[in-house]
XYZ file of C-alpha atoms in Angstrom:
355
model
C 124.018 153.815 78.407
C 122.770 149.905 78.404
C 125.304 148.279 78.835
C 127.261 146.534 76.550
C 127.992 142.806 76.645
C 131.761 142.735 77.688
C 130.434 144.772 79.907
C 127.820 142.294 81.037
C 130.233 139.233 81.069
C 132.064 141.400 83.834
C 129.868 142.266 85.616
C 128.074 139.278 85.866
C 131.957 137.175 86.939
C 132.499 140.135 89.478
C 129.044 139.328 91.699
C 130.006 134.923 90.361
C 133.101 136.150 92.336
C 131.359 137.423 95.507
C 128.904 134.906 95.429
C 131.611 132.468 94.884
C 134.100 135.433 98.247
C 130.600 135.580 100.997
C 129.802 131.393 99.944
C 133.026 131.205 101.398
C 133.914 133.414 103.720
C 130.607 132.144 105.251
C 131.501 128.002 105.246
C 135.664 129.787 106.613
C 133.152 132.073 109.640
C 131.630 128.201 110.156
C 134.583 126.638 110.714
C 135.970 129.603 112.624
C 132.660 128.678 115.574
C 133.821 125.244 115.379
C 135.005 124.654 118.680
C 139.077 123.399 118.791
C 138.497 119.950 117.840
C 135.680 120.221 116.255
C 137.788 122.324 113.972
C 140.698 120.027 114.799
C 138.585 117.013 113.906
C 136.642 119.202 110.540
C 140.543 119.266 109.368
C 141.698 115.169 109.334
C 138.278 114.681 108.268
C 138.895 116.806 104.696
C 141.983 115.097 103.575
C 139.831 111.725 103.651
C 137.805 113.219 102.191
C 135.415 110.497 101.967
C 133.682 107.507 104.284
C 130.927 104.685 104.464
C 128.525 104.177 106.461
C 127.017 100.586 107.179
C 123.719 100.960 108.514
C 120.432 99.002 109.732
C 118.926 101.609 111.947
C 117.265 104.143 108.935
C 115.417 103.894 105.259
C 117.249 104.062 102.507
C 115.879 107.827 102.512
C 115.877 108.096 105.894
C 119.618 107.251 105.572
C 120.517 109.836 102.954
C 118.923 112.803 104.886
C 121.850 111.994 107.115
C 123.959 111.731 104.805
C 122.581 115.364 102.679
C 122.675 117.006 106.497
C 126.015 115.414 107.015
C 127.439 116.688 103.405
C 125.341 119.983 103.897
C 127.713 120.930 107.154
C 130.889 120.298 107.144
C 131.433 120.141 102.542
C 134.760 118.598 101.529
C 133.729 115.100 102.939
C 131.364 112.841 101.602
C 128.712 110.298 103.508
C 128.227 107.463 101.188
C 126.122 104.876 102.686
C 124.447 101.253 102.331
C 121.253 100.323 104.132
C 120.761 96.539 104.378
C 119.178 94.652 107.286
C 122.037 93.480 110.367
C 123.187 90.441 110.229
C 123.980 91.085 106.223
C 125.831 94.397 107.622
C 127.134 92.805 109.858
C 128.324 89.597 107.434
C 129.641 92.141 104.740
C 132.349 94.181 107.310
C 133.020 90.113 108.112
C 133.737 89.009 104.573
C 136.200 93.066 104.353
C 138.459 92.157 107.063
C 138.632 88.151 105.816
C 140.135 89.722 102.809
C 141.289 92.598 104.296
C 139.957 95.569 102.382
C 138.682 97.254 104.506
C 135.220 99.425 103.591
C 132.881 100.603 105.868
C 134.379 103.086 108.672
C 131.169 103.817 110.079
C 129.526 100.828 111.439
C 125.879 100.970 112.008
C 123.649 97.902 113.450
C 119.996 97.729 115.524
C 121.670 94.035 116.747
C 123.531 95.015 119.855
C 124.487 90.998 120.113
C 127.394 92.246 117.147
C 129.416 94.919 119.501
C 131.197 92.835 122.339
C 132.544 89.834 120.124
C 133.790 92.494 117.767
C 135.142 94.400 120.835
C 136.589 91.499 122.159
C 138.233 90.641 119.144
C 140.073 94.033 119.096
C 138.220 94.432 116.155
C 136.722 98.329 117.055
C 138.399 101.530 117.829
C 137.946 103.021 120.896
C 136.371 106.857 120.803
C 134.076 108.770 123.342
C 132.401 111.382 121.878
C 132.933 115.381 122.688
C 129.183 115.305 122.014
C 127.929 112.894 124.113
C 126.844 115.189 127.015
C 123.991 115.989 124.460
C 122.511 111.971 124.207
C 119.287 111.343 126.429
C 120.912 110.780 130.108
C 118.873 107.020 129.669
C 119.997 106.189 126.841
C 123.312 106.557 127.969
C 123.472 102.947 129.923
C 123.535 101.386 126.318
C 126.748 102.674 125.785
C 130.514 100.910 125.977
C 131.889 101.396 129.099
C 135.003 102.044 127.318
C 133.843 104.254 124.342
C 134.173 101.003 121.819
C 130.433 101.404 120.976
C 126.905 103.508 121.805
C 123.315 104.752 120.697
C 123.215 106.287 117.851
C 119.487 105.595 116.629
C 116.257 105.343 119.106
C 112.892 103.613 117.865
C 110.187 100.926 118.755
C 108.252 98.232 117.635
C 104.915 98.527 118.300
C 101.708 96.963 117.062
C 100.309 98.579 113.824
C 97.518 97.932 111.519
C 95.821 98.713 108.446
C 93.003 101.433 108.937
C 91.062 101.136 106.370
C 90.482 97.068 106.673
C 90.717 97.130 110.782
C 88.936 99.790 113.389
C 91.123 101.639 115.910
C 88.284 99.989 118.761
C 89.465 97.068 117.219
C 92.673 96.893 116.820
C 95.036 94.993 118.782
C 96.257 96.658 121.620
C 98.561 94.716 123.642
C 101.266 91.529 121.983
C 99.042 88.600 123.147
C 95.231 90.505 121.475
C 97.811 89.162 118.268
C 97.054 85.578 119.761
C 93.287 85.920 118.862
C 92.660 83.225 116.144
C 90.474 86.540 114.523
C 93.888 87.470 113.391
C 94.716 83.830 111.688
C 95.882 84.576 107.960
C 96.287 88.892 108.689
C 99.752 88.681 110.519
C 102.451 90.136 109.589
C 106.063 89.688 111.663
C 109.751 89.619 110.419
C 112.635 87.371 110.682
C 115.405 87.353 113.400
C 117.466 86.094 111.946
C 117.689 89.155 110.211
C 116.178 92.079 111.506
C 118.268 92.595 114.778
C 114.336 94.770 115.778
C 112.667 91.571 115.307
C 115.225 89.154 117.485
C 115.357 91.661 120.429
C 110.912 91.971 119.959
C 111.203 87.478 119.898
C 113.466 87.659 122.720
C 111.767 90.323 124.604
C 108.233 88.703 124.063
C 110.256 84.558 124.773
C 110.800 87.164 128.388
C 107.675 87.849 128.914
C 105.361 85.332 128.297
C 107.416 82.009 127.113
C 107.892 80.315 123.590
C 104.143 78.761 124.053
C 103.319 82.795 123.093
C 105.485 81.956 119.804
C 103.284 78.378 119.505
C 100.271 80.419 119.868
C 101.516 82.960 117.441
C 102.112 80.155 114.776
C 98.389 79.212 114.742
C 97.551 82.667 113.169
C 100.092 81.172 109.957
C 101.275 84.919 109.411
C 103.371 86.271 106.926
C 107.094 86.194 107.476
C 108.880 89.017 106.028
C 113.116 88.868 106.029
C 113.105 93.864 107.682
C 110.589 94.420 110.366
C 109.397 97.418 107.497
C 108.811 94.612 105.508
C 105.786 94.586 107.405
C 104.713 97.968 106.187
C 104.471 96.967 102.714
C 102.181 94.106 103.835
C 99.964 96.146 105.503
C 100.044 98.529 102.481
C 99.356 96.216 100.396
C 96.483 95.154 102.383
C 97.762 91.607 102.202
C 97.853 91.269 106.583
C 95.866 93.982 108.332
C 97.432 94.339 111.877
C 102.049 93.339 112.000
C 104.432 94.361 114.946
C 106.049 96.276 113.170
C 107.974 99.615 113.761
C 106.747 103.202 114.755
C 108.432 105.046 113.269
C 108.175 103.931 109.309
C 104.999 103.366 110.064
C 104.003 106.482 110.816
C 105.927 107.106 107.981
C 103.835 106.093 105.645
C 101.054 107.291 107.210
C 102.916 110.592 106.354
C 102.637 110.012 102.287
C 98.913 109.254 103.487
C 98.713 105.259 103.694
C 96.068 104.021 105.415
C 98.139 102.318 108.695
C 98.112 103.154 112.317
C 100.453 102.591 114.813
C 98.910 101.288 118.225
C 101.643 101.836 121.720
C 100.886 98.129 123.534
C 99.263 98.339 126.999
C 102.097 95.780 127.597
C 105.154 97.569 126.755
C 106.805 98.908 123.526
C 109.564 97.768 122.649
C 112.873 99.973 123.253
C 115.590 99.647 119.982
C 118.332 100.683 120.567
C 120.805 100.318 117.766
C 124.229 100.867 118.018
C 127.264 102.994 116.100
C 131.095 101.874 116.327
C 133.955 102.631 114.446
C 136.055 99.850 112.824
C 139.957 99.360 114.090
C 140.895 99.305 110.136
C 138.684 102.393 109.414
C 139.297 103.266 105.799
C 138.570 107.132 107.702
C 138.807 106.774 111.045
C 138.334 110.446 111.362
C 135.805 111.349 109.024
C 133.934 107.763 111.343
C 134.368 109.804 114.042
C 133.352 113.509 112.413
C 129.904 111.349 112.314
C 129.694 110.008 115.071
C 129.433 114.073 117.060
C 127.004 115.003 113.825
C 124.680 112.008 115.009
C 124.803 112.677 118.971
C 123.426 116.797 117.426
C 120.579 118.780 117.875
C 120.465 118.609 113.376
C 121.423 115.065 113.324
C 117.542 115.217 115.957
C 115.645 117.383 114.434
C 116.391 114.851 110.955
C 115.639 112.346 112.452
C 112.631 113.428 113.949
C 111.180 115.233 110.979
C 111.395 110.555 109.567
C 109.839 109.561 113.331
C 112.956 108.437 114.656
C 112.697 108.455 118.458
C 115.241 111.622 119.446
C 118.523 109.682 121.769
C 119.553 114.342 122.052
C 118.086 115.697 124.768
C 115.169 118.386 123.878
C 114.010 117.666 120.576
C 110.862 116.360 120.424
C 108.930 113.908 118.455
C 106.446 115.337 115.729
C 102.550 115.427 115.913
C 101.346 111.304 116.022
C 104.780 109.915 117.609
C 104.986 109.726 121.219
C 108.001 109.531 123.206
C 109.968 107.501 124.957
C 109.079 109.477 128.828
C 104.976 109.281 127.285
C 104.285 105.609 127.598
C 105.421 101.656 128.129
C 108.876 100.389 127.242
C 110.015 96.922 127.155
C 113.772 95.993 127.241
C 115.258 93.240 127.428
C 119.423 93.554 129.250
C 122.043 93.735 126.404
C 123.272 90.019 128.101
C 120.124 88.746 127.809
C 120.282 89.840 124.383
C 123.153 89.102 122.782
C 123.368 85.264 124.248
C 118.887 86.258 123.080
C 119.006 86.053 119.822
C 120.968 83.125 117.962
C 118.810 81.137 120.267
C 115.200 82.680 118.869
C 116.788 82.177 115.586
C 116.553 78.421 115.365
C 113.391 78.387 118.135
C 111.848 80.824 115.373
C 112.360 78.655 112.359
C 111.231 75.722 114.501
C 108.288 76.392 115.259
C 107.302 78.621 111.992
C 109.527 76.525 110.289
C 111.168 79.413 107.591
C-alpha cells in the first residue's frame, strides 16, 4: 500500500527531525569532546556571535577559506574578515581608536613593527594560547614573551618569474642577479610604504648589500606595485618578466595554470613571520581568543598549506612544488632591525625610486 500525501509529509518531517537531531547530536558530541578550556571559550564566543579580523597575511581567498573552516568547526560564531595591506589595516585600527568605535577583534599584520608601540600604549590584550605547544619551535622566538602577539602565519619572499618568457636556466638564482641590466624594464617589486613583506625585504637587502643595492636596482626601472602580491599580477600579464615576490601567491597562481615559477635564492629566501594580536578594546574578545587557538590547530594549518602558505604547526608539510623552511637557506633581520628599519627605508625608497 502506497503512503498517502499526509503520510509522506509525516515521514519527511520525521526524517528532517531525525537529520536535525543527528546533526545537533554530532555538534553536541564535538563540543563534549573539546577540552574544558576550549568548550568554555566556545560558549563565551557564541554569546558574542561574530567577530572581525583585519589581515594582511593572506590573499582574499585564503582569508575566506580560513574563516569558512573556523565557521564550520565552531557553528554559531561568525568570522568576518577585511583583507588589506599591512599599513592600511594599521591606519584603519588607529582611526577606530581615535573615534572610540572599535570594530576589529583580531589584528593580523605582516609588519611586526606595529606591535611594540601598541603594547607600550596598552592597546593590546595579553593572551597565551593553550595550543601554543603546536607551533613550530623555530618560530616561537618571534612571539611576544608577555603574550601580546604571536606568529600565526609564515611565508617567504623569493625570486619569481614568468616561465613563458624566461627559461629556468636563465632565471635569476640570487638577489644580486636582479641587478643585471638584462632585466631593465622587466622587473617588478612592491612598495615598503604599503606592504610589510616588501618593507622587511628592503631592510634585509639593505642590511646584506647596503643601499647601493637599490641605487643599482633603480637603474633597471622596476615596475612598483603596492602589495607584494601585485608582482604576481604583473608577471601573469607579461608586464614584467621577473620579480621579488611571495612564494605562496605565486604558487597559487601556478596551481591555476598561470606560467609563473619560484626560485629559492642561493643567498637566502626572506622568512616573513606575520603576527596576530587582540586589541584591548576588542568587541568580541572571547571569539578573538578562540580564533587564535584555531590558527594554532592542525585544521587551520592544512587550510594554509592548501593555499601555499608555510605551516606554523608541527607536522604539516607543504604541497609538491613548494619548499619548507627547513629545506632552504633563510634570511631574517632581527625584530629590532625591522621595527626601526622599515620607517627609515620608506623614505629612502621614495627618494631613490621617486614614488
